[in-house]
Structure formats: structure tokens, C-alpha cells
Amino acid sequence: TDELVVQNSQIKLTFVKSTGHLKTIEMNGVSENIEQNFAIYKGAMGNNGIAQNRSSGAYIFRPDGEVTVLSDKIGYTVYDGAQVKEVHQHVNEWISQVIRLYEGVNRVEFEWLVGPIPIDDDNGKEIVTRFKSGLVSNGVFFTDSNGREMIKRELNKREYFTPNVTESVSGNYYPVTARIALEDSQKRLALLNDRAQGGSSLADGQLELMLHRRLLRDDAFGVSEALNETQFGTGLIARGKVFLILNEAESKPTVAERLAQQEIHLPFWKFFSSSNTASVVK
Amino acid sequence: TEDLDELRQVMGIMQHHDAITGTEKQAVARDYDRLLTDAMVDAQDNARAALRVLTNLSTGQFDSCLELNISVCAFTRESANNVVVTLFNPLAHPSTQFVRVPVKQQQYLVTDERGRAVPSELVPVPWQVLSIQHRPNDTQHELVFKATVDKLANYYIRVLPSPKALQRFERVHSLRHDRNRIEPKDE
């Protein structure tokens, strides 16, 4: 078959062997087709003198045109150990990812590495990770309130007024400081992040998070600089993690998400010594 | 408390909305890096002093690795033969985590304080991480093991002479594109 299975005692991941992309996730007694891709928004270069036509910059996300989804065949290598299983994906010269399962840990880890974002075509770029599932979420999704409760969001709507949504993508982006989730009557899909990011659900069953941005124009909201970090002359490389939890919709799934959040943010600090000076903990 | 106060002060500066959202000027971002790095490095002395109290060591090295986020640790690179990893858990209950330590491609044995072998595995660092500029290229693997920590725990890493004790990863499937490495460029 064209399937590659990577699994531990709790989670089963199925990949499409010929393309290297994730296809299905099974965990917590639930199975769902979940496709994960990286995608690129081209940063708008507008006229900052017109309020609704500003450039994408440090303060605002404003894409120009449609998103480009990197769904082509990707290179990958699988490392299958007893403690940890890893799928190393090589998307292009500046995007890669490790999808990881630790034995006994009930979440899927996506460790992404993006950058330096090329700008030789004179376009700013904003890179997202996108998870597409079959969940019928009816335009509803949830984002956290600075790590506390979850707030219900609805595509193209606001809680207290009827908006005129002129920006179909960024008009539906919300801050995600801890998690973003969606559900239908059967299943719930949640993403937990390791840093504050922007995120949205622009289609039913789909979640996305903004990972890295490199832009060539200032958006005229105050900093007076383009978001174009040129350390080492080439732009920044960013590395981080997104954790995925798939669960039943009815079994208080947010408890598992909150516990996972505590583990993700454990303040472990490692110290190293030479073992010639072996110590004993008092 | 001088070093800790410095760290507290810098953490206060990092609550500014520009530091939180990344809307500071580039020169300010670099200054934030400088302040935070200096404060963290100085506060390591406090951590070392505390660890000396908590262990029987009077002159413990207790090196920290601020580049673990790019899978780099100068200490384990240079003295990988006999390393003690000390883990401090500030929570009020025991906690379990998988520890990843950048090492050279050798065969290792990890033991706990009682000398019991702890299962460990060696995983390659993803090649794109390896190609990051200014990253030393001789630690191309990470040693992974599961640590259970009540308050403080020591794990001992030793290089094994024979290939037997290491549970080496089995590469089950591989499909690669041509790997055109990004050539380093001078600034």
C-alpha cells in the first residue's frame, strides 16, 4: 500500500508513503483524517496613507492574494525507537519539521524549523502551519484567553455586532497564546503552542497557526521599520513546537489539554557536570 | 541577591508591550537580547550555589547550556565521556520529562543515581538544524531518555566501548530529495 504507519502504545500516525505527508491520526479511541501542510502568505505592500490599504508589518497581518499551500511531495526519514519515534520532513531549503511521538505521552509533537525566509523575489512572506481535518465545525472554533478560558470564535462574525469583513484571512485571525481548537458532535481537535502566535480556522475542520514572518515594508503603526530581521545577513531562523491532541468531543477533553499545557511549559533547567565529581542529592 | 534582582529587573523590562509582541525596533531587540542573556548568565551562579547546597559537591561545575534550543551544548560536546545531568523540578509534585542532550555519535549508557540503566536512544539532529550558520557540526545527534524527577535528580551519561548496550535506531524507511545544503555565507 501507499501507507506508512508510525505508532506507539497510544497514538497511531499514518503517512502517505509517496508524498511524505500526514494522512490519519488515531488516539484516545478516535480516528480522523488529518492533513498537515505549511503554507505561505505573500505580505501586502500597500499604501500606508490609506487606512484600509496598509502594508503587512509588525503590527498587522495583511496578506496579498491567495495562500500558497506547500502540498507537493516532500522528503522524509523515519526513526523508529522504543522511547521516541520521529518523522523528519524536509519541505524545502528553508522549511523542515520533525513529527514526534514519545512513549507514554498522549500528544503528537510537531517541531517546525522555518527560515531564513528568502526575499530575493522582493516579496515579504508569512509562513503558517495548517491542519486540515474532516470535522464539521460550522465555522466555529475556540482560542484561549491568555492561557485561561476558551473563547468561542465564529468565522466572519463578532459577538456583539455585525462586522464588515473586508479582510477574509486576517479579519478572522485571533491571538493564540496557549491553544486553538475546533470540534463537531463527535470529535475535538486541539493545537497547543509553545509561544504566542496568530491563528484561525478559515474553513470547516481546518486550523492554522502563524509561525514566522519576514516583511519588507513598515505598516506605519509606530515602529518605523519593516519586520525584516537580518541577523547574520540572511534573516532569522525560527524553531518551535506545536502539539496536537485529538479527542472525543463529549468526554471533557479540555482537561487533557490543560494538563498537557502544564507539562509543555514545565520550567525544567538542565545542569551538566563531569561525572568525576559525582554528586549525591541530599 | 544582586544577580537575582538584575534578572527580576530585566524580566520586568520584558513585560513591555513592544517586547511581548515584537514591535520594538531592531536595535532595541538586540539590546533586549543583551540584557536578558547577561541576566540569565549571572543568575546561573545562584543556581550553582543552590545546587551545591542540595548536593554533596562543594565546587560543582554545573554548567548550563543556553543553546539547547538549537541542539548545541558546549559542555556535552567537549566532555561527553562522563557527564552528569542534574535536573531540578520546581513543581510541588514529581514530574516526568524526556531529556534531550546533544552528543557525538557514540554509544552511551545512561544510569540513574542508584546505578540502574535508564533506556536511552540516539536520534540524529534534523539536517536543516545542522545547516544553521554558526552551529558547530560535530554534535549531530541527541541522546534521549526519560527522567522522573521529584525535586532534584542526577542522571549519569557514559560512553560505552562496545556497540552492544546501545539501542540504536532502526531506519525503517527513507525517501530523500537531493539534499543541497545551504552554503555558509560570510556576513
PDB file of C-alpha atoms in Angstrom, chain A:
ATOM      1  CA  THR A   1       0.000   0.000   0.000  1.00  0.00           C
ATOM      2  CA  ASP A   2       0.956   3.648  -0.117  1.00  0.00           C
ATOM      3  CA  GLU A   3       0.694   3.964   3.660  1.00  0.00           C
ATOM      4  CA  LEU A   4       3.415   4.286   6.254  1.00  0.00           C
ATOM      5  CA  VAL A   5       2.412   3.720   9.878  1.00  0.00           C
ATOM      6  CA  VAL A   6       4.296   5.192  12.851  1.00  0.00           C
ATOM      7  CA  GLN A   7       2.779   4.287  16.205  1.00  0.00           C
ATOM      8  CA  ASN A   8       3.404   3.851  19.904  1.00  0.00           C
ATOM      9  CA  SER A   9       1.178   2.406  22.633  1.00  0.00           C
ATOM     10  CA  GLN A  10      -1.189   5.384  22.498  1.00  0.00           C
ATOM     11  CA  ILE A  11      -1.063   7.040  19.099  1.00  0.00           C
ATOM     12  CA  LYS A  12      -1.051   5.795  15.524  1.00  0.00           C
ATOM     13  CA  LEU A  13       0.023   8.095  12.697  1.00  0.00           C
ATOM     14  CA  THR A  14      -0.462   7.157   9.065  1.00  0.00           C
ATOM     15  CA  PHE A  15       1.520   8.899   6.341  1.00  0.00           C
ATOM     16  CA  VAL A  16       1.192   8.781   2.570  1.00  0.00           C
ATOM     17  CA  LYS A  17       4.382   6.981   1.638  1.00  0.00           C
ATOM     18  CA  SER A  18       4.715   8.504  -1.818  1.00  0.00           C
ATOM     19  CA  THR A  19       4.276  12.128  -0.696  1.00  0.00           C
ATOM     20  CA  GLY A  20       5.581  12.096   2.889  1.00  0.00           C
ATOM     21  CA  HIS A  21       2.507  13.905   4.212  1.00  0.00           C
ATOM     22  CA  LEU A  22       0.488  13.037   7.304  1.00  0.00           C
ATOM     23  CA  LYS A  23      -2.834  11.394   6.484  1.00  0.00           C
ATOM     24  CA  THR A  24      -4.529   9.977   9.591  1.00  0.00           C
ATOM     25  CA  ILE A  25      -4.218  10.227  13.371  1.00  0.00           C
ATOM     26  CA  GLU A  26      -5.651   7.717  15.829  1.00  0.00           C
ATOM     27  CA  MET A  27      -5.595   8.493  19.560  1.00  0.00           C
ATOM     28  CA  ASN A  28      -7.942   8.450  22.559  1.00  0.00           C
ATOM     29  CA  GLY A  29     -10.156   5.962  20.726  1.00  0.00           C
ATOM     30  CA  VAL A  30     -10.752   8.438  17.913  1.00  0.00           C
ATOM     31  CA  SER A  31      -9.543   8.283  14.319  1.00  0.00           C
ATOM     32  CA  GLU A  32      -9.527  11.222  11.928  1.00  0.00           C
ATOM     33  CA  ASN A  33      -8.026  12.095   8.565  1.00  0.00           C
ATOM     34  CA  ILE A  34      -5.704  14.996   9.292  1.00  0.00           C
ATOM     35  CA  GLU A  35      -3.514  16.538   6.640  1.00  0.00           C
ATOM     36  CA  GLN A  36      -0.777  18.917   7.733  1.00  0.00           C
ATOM     37  CA  ASN A  37       0.918  21.357   5.402  1.00  0.00           C
ATOM     38  CA  PHE A  38       2.939  24.516   5.521  1.00  0.00           C
ATOM     39  CA  ALA A  39       1.570  27.485   3.602  1.00  0.00           C
ATOM     40  CA  ILE A  40       2.885  30.894   2.574  1.00  0.00           C
ATOM     41  CA  TYR A  41       1.031  34.207   2.550  1.00  0.00           C
ATOM     42  CA  LYS A  42       2.568  36.989   0.498  1.00  0.00           C
ATOM     43  CA  GLY A  43       2.761  40.136   2.624  1.00  0.00           C
ATOM     44  CA  ALA A  44       0.750  43.050   1.252  1.00  0.00           C
ATOM     45  CA  MET A  45       2.721  46.089   0.104  1.00  0.00           C
ATOM     46  CA  GLY A  46       0.071  48.746   0.303  1.00  0.00           C
ATOM     47  CA  ASN A  47      -0.251  52.488   0.545  1.00  0.00           C
ATOM     48  CA  ASN A  48       0.124  53.374   4.212  1.00  0.00           C
ATOM     49  CA  GLY A  49      -1.628  56.690   3.597  1.00  0.00           C
ATOM     50  CA  ILE A  50      -4.917  54.828   3.144  1.00  0.00           C
ATOM     51  CA  ALA A  51      -6.165  53.225   6.362  1.00  0.00           C
ATOM     52  CA  GLN A  52      -7.543  50.073   4.714  1.00  0.00           C
ATOM     53  CA  ASN A  53      -4.624  49.618   2.354  1.00  0.00           C
ATOM     54  CA  ARG A  54      -1.599  49.429   4.619  1.00  0.00           C
ATOM     55  CA  SER A  55       1.343  47.113   4.201  1.00  0.00           C
ATOM     56  CA  SER A  56       1.661  43.941   6.217  1.00  0.00           C
ATOM     57  CA  GLY A  57       4.081  44.676   9.040  1.00  0.00           C
ATOM     58  CA  ALA A  58       4.993  44.294  12.675  1.00  0.00           C
ATOM     59  CA  TYR A  59       1.542  45.353  13.906  1.00  0.00           C
ATOM     60  CA  ILE A  60      -0.805  43.989  11.254  1.00  0.00           C
ATOM     61  CA  PHE A  61      -1.051  40.810   9.208  1.00  0.00           C
ATOM     62  CA  ARG A  62      -2.394  41.649   5.788  1.00  0.00           C
ATOM     63  CA  PRO A  63      -1.831  39.061   3.054  1.00  0.00           C
ATOM     64  CA  ASP A  64      -1.797  39.872  -0.623  1.00  0.00           C
ATOM     65  CA  GLY A  65      -3.803  37.342  -2.663  1.00  0.00           C
ATOM     66  CA  GLU A  66      -4.312  33.655  -2.059  1.00  0.00           C
ATOM     67  CA  VAL A  67      -2.202  31.478   0.176  1.00  0.00           C
ATOM     68  CA  THR A  68       0.278  29.080  -1.422  1.00  0.00           C
ATOM     69  CA  VAL A  69      -0.014  25.639   0.195  1.00  0.00           C
ATOM     70  CA  LEU A  70       3.153  23.532   0.038  1.00  0.00           C
ATOM     71  CA  SER A  71       1.438  20.221  -0.621  1.00  0.00           C
ATOM     72  CA  ASP A  72       3.896  18.714  -3.076  1.00  0.00           C
ATOM     73  CA  LYS A  73       5.902  15.580  -2.358  1.00  0.00           C
ATOM     74  CA  ILE A  74       8.379  16.079   0.459  1.00  0.00           C
ATOM     75  CA  GLY A  75      11.477  14.191   1.511  1.00  0.00           C
ATOM     76  CA  TYR A  76      11.328  12.364   4.815  1.00  0.00           C
ATOM     77  CA  THR A  77      13.143   9.913   7.050  1.00  0.00           C
ATOM     78  CA  VAL A  78      11.614   7.813   9.817  1.00  0.00           C
ATOM     79  CA  TYR A  79      13.435   6.912  13.038  1.00  0.00           C
ATOM     80  CA  ASP A  80      11.587   4.240  14.961  1.00  0.00           C
ATOM     81  CA  GLY A  81      12.818   3.714  18.514  1.00  0.00           C
ATOM     82  CA  ALA A  82      11.250   2.310  21.658  1.00  0.00           C
ATOM     83  CA  GLN A  83      11.264   5.614  23.554  1.00  0.00           C
ATOM     84  CA  VAL A  84      10.737   8.044  20.734  1.00  0.00           C
ATOM     85  CA  LYS A  85       9.598   7.833  17.132  1.00  0.00           C
ATOM     86  CA  GLU A  86      10.392  10.639  14.726  1.00  0.00           C
ATOM     87  CA  VAL A  87       9.483  11.509  11.158  1.00  0.00           C
ATOM     88  CA  HIS A  88      11.924  14.101   9.808  1.00  0.00           C
ATOM     89  CA  GLN A  89      10.281  16.001   6.957  1.00  0.00           C
ATOM     90  CA  HIS A  90      12.212  18.147   4.540  1.00  0.00           C
ATOM     91  CA  VAL A  91       9.751  20.520   2.866  1.00  0.00           C
ATOM     92  CA  ASN A  92      12.175  22.854   1.100  1.00  0.00           C
ATOM     93  CA  GLU A  93      15.523  24.552   1.645  1.00  0.00           C
ATOM     94  CA  TRP A  94      14.161  26.676   4.486  1.00  0.00           C
ATOM     95  CA  ILE A  95      11.219  24.726   5.947  1.00  0.00           C
ATOM     96  CA  SER A  96      11.531  21.415   7.761  1.00  0.00           C
ATOM     97  CA  GLN A  97       9.750  19.591  10.530  1.00  0.00           C
ATOM     98  CA  VAL A  98      10.024  16.672  12.941  1.00  0.00           C
ATOM     99  CA  ILE A  99       6.770  14.887  13.832  1.00  0.00           C
ATOM    100  CA  ARG A 100       7.463  13.098  17.115  1.00  0.00           C
ATOM    101  CA  LEU A 101       5.813  10.567  19.423  1.00  0.00           C
ATOM    102  CA  TYR A 102       7.233   9.887  22.890  1.00  0.00           C
ATOM    103  CA  GLU A 103       6.259   6.618  24.534  1.00  0.00           C
ATOM    104  CA  GLY A 104       3.598   7.238  27.181  1.00  0.00           C
ATOM    105  CA  VAL A 105       2.931  10.814  26.081  1.00  0.00           C
ATOM    106  CA  ASN A 106      -0.553  11.310  24.710  1.00  0.00           C
ATOM    107  CA  ARG A 107       0.039  14.087  22.195  1.00  0.00           C
ATOM    108  CA  VAL A 108       1.694  14.473  18.794  1.00  0.00           C
ATOM    109  CA  GLU A 109       4.607  16.883  18.656  1.00  0.00           C
ATOM    110  CA  PHE A 110       5.327  18.926  15.515  1.00  0.00           C
ATOM    111  CA  GLU A 111       8.737  20.605  15.829  1.00  0.00           C
ATOM    112  CA  TRP A 112       8.978  23.099  12.990  1.00  0.00           C
ATOM    113  CA  LEU A 113      12.006  24.952  11.679  1.00  0.00           C
ATOM    114  CA  VAL A 114      11.428  27.887   9.331  1.00  0.00           C
ATOM    115  CA  GLY A 115      13.924  30.299   7.875  1.00  0.00           C
ATOM    116  CA  PRO A 116      15.776  32.200   6.727  1.00  0.00           C
ATOM    117  CA  ILE A 117      12.737  33.244   4.683  1.00  0.00           C
ATOM    118  CA  PRO A 118      14.012  34.181   1.203  1.00  0.00           C
ATOM    119  CA  ILE A 119      13.243  37.658  -0.075  1.00  0.00           C
ATOM    120  CA  ASP A 120      15.157  37.560  -3.338  1.00  0.00           C
ATOM    121  CA  ASP A 121      11.821  37.939  -5.191  1.00  0.00           C
ATOM    122  CA  ASP A 122      11.265  41.214  -3.275  1.00  0.00           C
ATOM    123  CA  ASN A 123       8.173  39.814  -1.558  1.00  0.00           C
ATOM    124  CA  GLY A 124       7.598  39.573   2.174  1.00  0.00           C
ATOM    125  CA  LYS A 125       6.337  36.171   3.298  1.00  0.00           C
ATOM    126  CA  GLU A 126       4.354  34.879   6.265  1.00  0.00           C
ATOM    127  CA  ILE A 127       4.538  31.151   6.973  1.00  0.00           C
ATOM    128  CA  VAL A 128       1.750  29.143   8.591  1.00  0.00           C
ATOM    129  CA  THR A 129       1.253  25.523   9.589  1.00  0.00           C
ATOM    130  CA  ARG A 130      -2.162  24.258   8.566  1.00  0.00           C
ATOM    131  CA  PHE A 131      -4.064  21.192   9.802  1.00  0.00           C
ATOM    132  CA  LYS A 132      -7.000  20.044   7.703  1.00  0.00           C
ATOM    133  CA  SER A 133      -9.466  17.519   9.123  1.00  0.00           C
ATOM    134  CA  GLY A 134     -12.934  16.251   8.256  1.00  0.00           C
ATOM    135  CA  LEU A 135     -14.569  17.733  11.361  1.00  0.00           C
ATOM    136  CA  VAL A 136     -17.785  19.618  10.641  1.00  0.00           C
ATOM    137  CA  SER A 137     -17.119  22.679  12.770  1.00  0.00           C
ATOM    138  CA  ASN A 138     -19.633  25.004  11.043  1.00  0.00           C
ATOM    139  CA  GLY A 139     -17.267  27.971  11.157  1.00  0.00           C
ATOM    140  CA  VAL A 140     -16.886  27.796  14.937  1.00  0.00           C
ATOM    141  CA  PHE A 141     -13.535  27.496  16.670  1.00  0.00           C
ATOM    142  CA  PHE A 142     -12.051  28.364  20.040  1.00  0.00           C
ATOM    143  CA  THR A 143      -8.952  30.262  21.105  1.00  0.00           C
ATOM    144  CA  ASP A 144      -7.630  30.731  24.626  1.00  0.00           C
ATOM    145  CA  SER A 145      -7.919  33.920  26.621  1.00  0.00           C
ATOM    146  CA  ASN A 146      -4.266  34.454  27.550  1.00  0.00           C
ATOM    147  CA  GLY A 147      -3.956  30.861  28.791  1.00  0.00           C
ATOM    148  CA  ARG A 148      -7.199  30.912  30.761  1.00  0.00           C
ATOM    149  CA  GLU A 149     -10.667  30.027  29.466  1.00  0.00           C
ATOM    150  CA  MET A 150     -11.502  29.351  25.829  1.00  0.00           C
ATOM    151  CA  ILE A 151     -13.340  31.982  23.799  1.00  0.00           C
ATOM    152  CA  LYS A 152     -15.757  30.979  21.050  1.00  0.00           C
ATOM    153  CA  ARG A 153     -14.918  32.464  17.640  1.00  0.00           C
ATOM    154  CA  GLU A 154     -17.110  32.284  14.545  1.00  0.00           C
ATOM    155  CA  LEU A 155     -15.894  32.819  11.011  1.00  0.00           C
ATOM    156  CA  ASN A 156     -16.728  36.318   9.695  1.00  0.00           C
ATOM    157  CA  LYS A 157     -18.723  37.151  12.827  1.00  0.00           C
ATOM    158  CA  ARG A 158     -18.275  39.100  16.051  1.00  0.00           C
ATOM    159  CA  GLU A 159     -20.030  38.590  19.347  1.00  0.00           C
ATOM    160  CA  TYR A 160     -21.762  41.978  19.673  1.00  0.00           C
ATOM    161  CA  PHE A 161     -22.028  43.448  16.196  1.00  0.00           C
ATOM    162  CA  THR A 162     -22.237  42.569  12.527  1.00  0.00           C
ATOM    163  CA  PRO A 163     -18.832  43.262  11.010  1.00  0.00           C
ATOM    164  CA  ASN A 164     -17.950  44.333   7.520  1.00  0.00           C
ATOM    165  CA  VAL A 165     -15.147  41.836   6.984  1.00  0.00           C
ATOM    166  CA  THR A 166     -13.022  43.298   4.212  1.00  0.00           C
ATOM    167  CA  GLU A 167     -10.022  41.075   5.026  1.00  0.00           C
ATOM    168  CA  SER A 168     -11.174  37.479   4.694  1.00  0.00           C
ATOM    169  CA  VAL A 169      -8.000  35.997   6.214  1.00  0.00           C
ATOM    170  CA  SER A 170      -6.633  38.457   8.749  1.00  0.00           C
ATOM    171  CA  GLY A 171     -10.169  39.530   9.664  1.00  0.00           C
ATOM    172  CA  ASN A 172     -10.583  36.061  11.116  1.00  0.00           C
ATOM    173  CA  TYR A 173      -7.181  35.813  12.832  1.00  0.00           C
ATOM    174  CA  TYR A 174      -7.072  35.784  16.635  1.00  0.00           C
ATOM    175  CA  PRO A 175      -4.275  35.698  19.203  1.00  0.00           C
ATOM    176  CA  VAL A 176      -3.372  32.176  20.323  1.00  0.00           C
ATOM    177  CA  THR A 177      -1.179  32.225  23.416  1.00  0.00           C
ATOM    178  CA  ALA A 178      -1.834  28.638  24.517  1.00  0.00           C
ATOM    179  CA  ARG A 179      -4.288  26.707  22.343  1.00  0.00           C
ATOM    180  CA  ILE A 180      -6.744  26.755  19.451  1.00  0.00           C
ATOM    181  CA  ALA A 181      -9.404  24.097  18.954  1.00  0.00           C
ATOM    182  CA  LEU A 182     -12.451  23.085  16.983  1.00  0.00           C
ATOM    183  CA  GLU A 183     -14.987  20.290  17.342  1.00  0.00           C
ATOM    184  CA  ASP A 184     -18.094  18.677  15.947  1.00  0.00           C
ATOM    185  CA  SER A 185     -20.585  16.417  17.685  1.00  0.00           C
ATOM    186  CA  GLN A 186     -18.103  13.517  17.819  1.00  0.00           C
ATOM    187  CA  LYS A 187     -14.524  14.771  17.863  1.00  0.00           C
ATOM    188  CA  ARG A 188     -12.380  17.610  19.062  1.00  0.00           C
ATOM    189  CA  LEU A 189      -9.072  18.732  17.547  1.00  0.00           C
ATOM    190  CA  ALA A 190      -6.785  20.988  19.589  1.00  0.00           C
ATOM    191  CA  LEU A 191      -3.399  22.564  18.878  1.00  0.00           C
ATOM    192  CA  LEU A 192      -1.211  23.728  21.755  1.00  0.00           C
ATOM    193  CA  ASN A 193       1.641  26.124  21.005  1.00  0.00           C
ATOM    194  CA  ASP A 194       4.884  26.969  22.772  1.00  0.00           C
ATOM    195  CA  ARG A 195       4.689  30.745  22.171  1.00  0.00           C
ATOM    196  CA  ALA A 196       2.118  33.400  21.348  1.00  0.00           C
ATOM    197  CA  GLN A 197       1.062  33.154  17.709  1.00  0.00           C
ATOM    198  CA  GLY A 198      -1.779  34.242  15.450  1.00  0.00           C
ATOM    199  CA  GLY A 199      -4.255  31.574  14.428  1.00  0.00           C
ATOM    200  CA  SER A 200      -7.555  30.888  12.744  1.00  0.00           C
ATOM    201  CA  SER A 201      -9.941  28.363  11.253  1.00  0.00           C
ATOM    202  CA  LEU A 202     -10.638  29.634   7.761  1.00  0.00           C
ATOM    203  CA  ALA A 203     -12.582  26.546   6.676  1.00  0.00           C
ATOM    204  CA  ASP A 204     -14.545  23.812   8.404  1.00  0.00           C
ATOM    205  CA  GLY A 205     -12.288  21.331  10.183  1.00  0.00           C
ATOM    206  CA  GLN A 206      -9.179  23.406   9.486  1.00  0.00           C
ATOM    207  CA  LEU A 207      -6.816  25.102  11.924  1.00  0.00           C
ATOM    208  CA  GLU A 208      -3.757  27.205  11.201  1.00  0.00           C
ATOM    209  CA  LEU A 209      -1.066  28.975  13.185  1.00  0.00           C
ATOM    210  CA  MET A 210       1.342  31.683  12.039  1.00  0.00           C
ATOM    211  CA  LEU A 211       4.927  30.505  12.595  1.00  0.00           C
ATOM    212  CA  HIS A 212       7.315  33.037  11.118  1.00  0.00           C
ATOM    213  CA  ARG A 213       7.145  36.305   9.161  1.00  0.00           C
ATOM    214  CA  ARG A 214       9.587  38.361   7.123  1.00  0.00           C
ATOM    215  CA  LEU A 215       8.269  41.587   5.623  1.00  0.00           C
ATOM    216  CA  LEU A 216       9.839  44.344   3.596  1.00  0.00           C
ATOM    217  CA  ARG A 217       7.603  47.320   4.386  1.00  0.00           C
ATOM    218  CA  ASP A 218       6.728  49.185   7.560  1.00  0.00           C
ATOM    219  CA  ASP A 219       2.997  49.237   8.306  1.00  0.00           C
ATOM    220  CA  ALA A 220       3.164  52.794   9.705  1.00  0.00           C
ATOM    221  CA  PHE A 221       1.736  51.944  13.097  1.00  0.00           C
ATOM    222  CA  GLY A 222       4.739  53.106  15.087  1.00  0.00           C
ATOM    223  CA  VAL A 223       7.967  51.132  14.810  1.00  0.00           C
ATOM    224  CA  SER A 224       9.044  52.769  11.513  1.00  0.00           C
ATOM    225  CA  GLU A 225      10.921  49.632  10.465  1.00  0.00           C
ATOM    226  CA  ALA A 226       9.991  46.678   8.307  1.00  0.00           C
ATOM    227  CA  LEU A 227       9.785  43.315  10.102  1.00  0.00           C
ATOM    228  CA  ASN A 228      12.911  42.138   8.333  1.00  0.00           C
ATOM    229  CA  GLU A 229      15.341  40.777  10.866  1.00  0.00           C
ATOM    230  CA  THR A 230      18.675  40.412   9.132  1.00  0.00           C
ATOM    231  CA  GLN A 231      20.928  38.880  11.750  1.00  0.00           C
ATOM    232  CA  PHE A 232      23.900  37.225  10.032  1.00  0.00           C
ATOM    233  CA  GLY A 233      22.777  38.932   6.834  1.00  0.00           C
ATOM    234  CA  THR A 234      20.259  36.265   5.921  1.00  0.00           C
ATOM    235  CA  GLY A 235      17.154  36.648   8.102  1.00  0.00           C
ATOM    236  CA  LEU A 236      16.163  34.750  11.191  1.00  0.00           C
ATOM    237  CA  ILE A 237      15.654  31.030  11.585  1.00  0.00           C
ATOM    238  CA  ALA A 238      12.848  30.130  13.991  1.00  0.00           C
ATOM    239  CA  ARG A 239      12.312  26.765  15.668  1.00  0.00           C
ATOM    240  CA  GLY A 240       9.339  25.796  17.811  1.00  0.00           C
ATOM    241  CA  LYS A 241       6.721  23.225  18.635  1.00  0.00           C
ATOM    242  CA  VAL A 242       3.014  22.697  18.095  1.00  0.00           C
ATOM    243  CA  PHE A 243       1.301  19.857  19.979  1.00  0.00           C
ATOM    244  CA  LEU A 244      -1.809  18.154  18.626  1.00  0.00           C
ATOM    245  CA  ILE A 245      -4.473  16.412  20.702  1.00  0.00           C
ATOM    246  CA  LEU A 246      -7.380  14.568  19.102  1.00  0.00           C
ATOM    247  CA  ASN A 247     -10.140  13.511  21.467  1.00  0.00           C
ATOM    248  CA  GLU A 248     -13.804  12.676  21.791  1.00  0.00           C
ATOM    249  CA  ALA A 249     -15.959  15.783  21.926  1.00  0.00           C
ATOM    250  CA  GLU A 250     -18.026  14.634  24.851  1.00  0.00           C
ATOM    251  CA  SER A 251     -15.512  13.400  27.403  1.00  0.00           C
ATOM    252  CA  LYS A 252     -14.343  16.660  28.954  1.00  0.00           C
ATOM    253  CA  PRO A 253     -11.429  16.805  26.507  1.00  0.00           C
ATOM    254  CA  THR A 254     -10.231  20.189  27.729  1.00  0.00           C
ATOM    255  CA  VAL A 255      -8.982  18.565  30.941  1.00  0.00           C
ATOM    256  CA  ALA A 256      -6.407  16.639  28.911  1.00  0.00           C
ATOM    257  CA  GLU A 257      -5.478  19.828  27.067  1.00  0.00           C
ATOM    258  CA  ARG A 258      -4.969  21.791  30.267  1.00  0.00           C
ATOM    259  CA  LEU A 259      -2.819  19.034  31.768  1.00  0.00           C
ATOM    260  CA  ALA A 260      -0.762  18.878  28.582  1.00  0.00           C
ATOM    261  CA  GLN A 261      -0.274  22.640  28.752  1.00  0.00           C
ATOM    262  CA  GLN A 262       1.211  22.309  32.231  1.00  0.00           C
ATOM    263  CA  GLU A 263       3.662  19.655  31.028  1.00  0.00           C
ATOM    264  CA  ILE A 264       4.668  21.608  27.929  1.00  0.00           C
ATOM    265  CA  HIS A 265       5.597  24.654  29.974  1.00  0.00           C
ATOM    266  CA  LEU A 266       7.436  22.861  32.779  1.00  0.00           C
ATOM    267  CA  PRO A 267      10.310  25.071  33.903  1.00  0.00           C
ATOM    268  CA  PHE A 268      12.991  22.381  33.743  1.00  0.00           C
ATOM    269  CA  TRP A 269      16.554  23.713  33.842  1.00  0.00           C
ATOM    270  CA  LYS A 270      19.314  21.268  32.968  1.00  0.00           C
ATOM    271  CA  PHE A 271      22.788  21.462  34.504  1.00  0.00           C
ATOM    272  CA  PHE A 272      25.791  19.469  33.380  1.00  0.00           C
ATOM    273  CA  SER A 273      28.858  18.365  35.322  1.00  0.00           C
ATOM    274  CA  SER A 274      31.688  15.975  34.790  1.00  0.00           C
ATOM    275  CA  SER A 275      30.971  12.617  36.411  1.00  0.00           C
ATOM    276  CA  ASN A 276      34.431  12.635  38.041  1.00  0.00           C
ATOM    277  CA  THR A 277      32.731  14.921  40.519  1.00  0.00           C
ATOM    278  CA  ALA A 278      29.692  12.702  41.028  1.00  0.00           C
ATOM    279  CA  SER A 279      27.181  14.216  43.382  1.00  0.00           C
ATOM    280  CA  VAL A 280      24.520  12.857  45.680  1.00  0.00           C
ATOM    281  CA  VAL A 281      21.228  14.595  46.151  1.00  0.00           C
ATOM    282  CA  LYS A 282      20.732  15.396  49.808  1.00  0.00           C
TER     283      LYS A 282
END
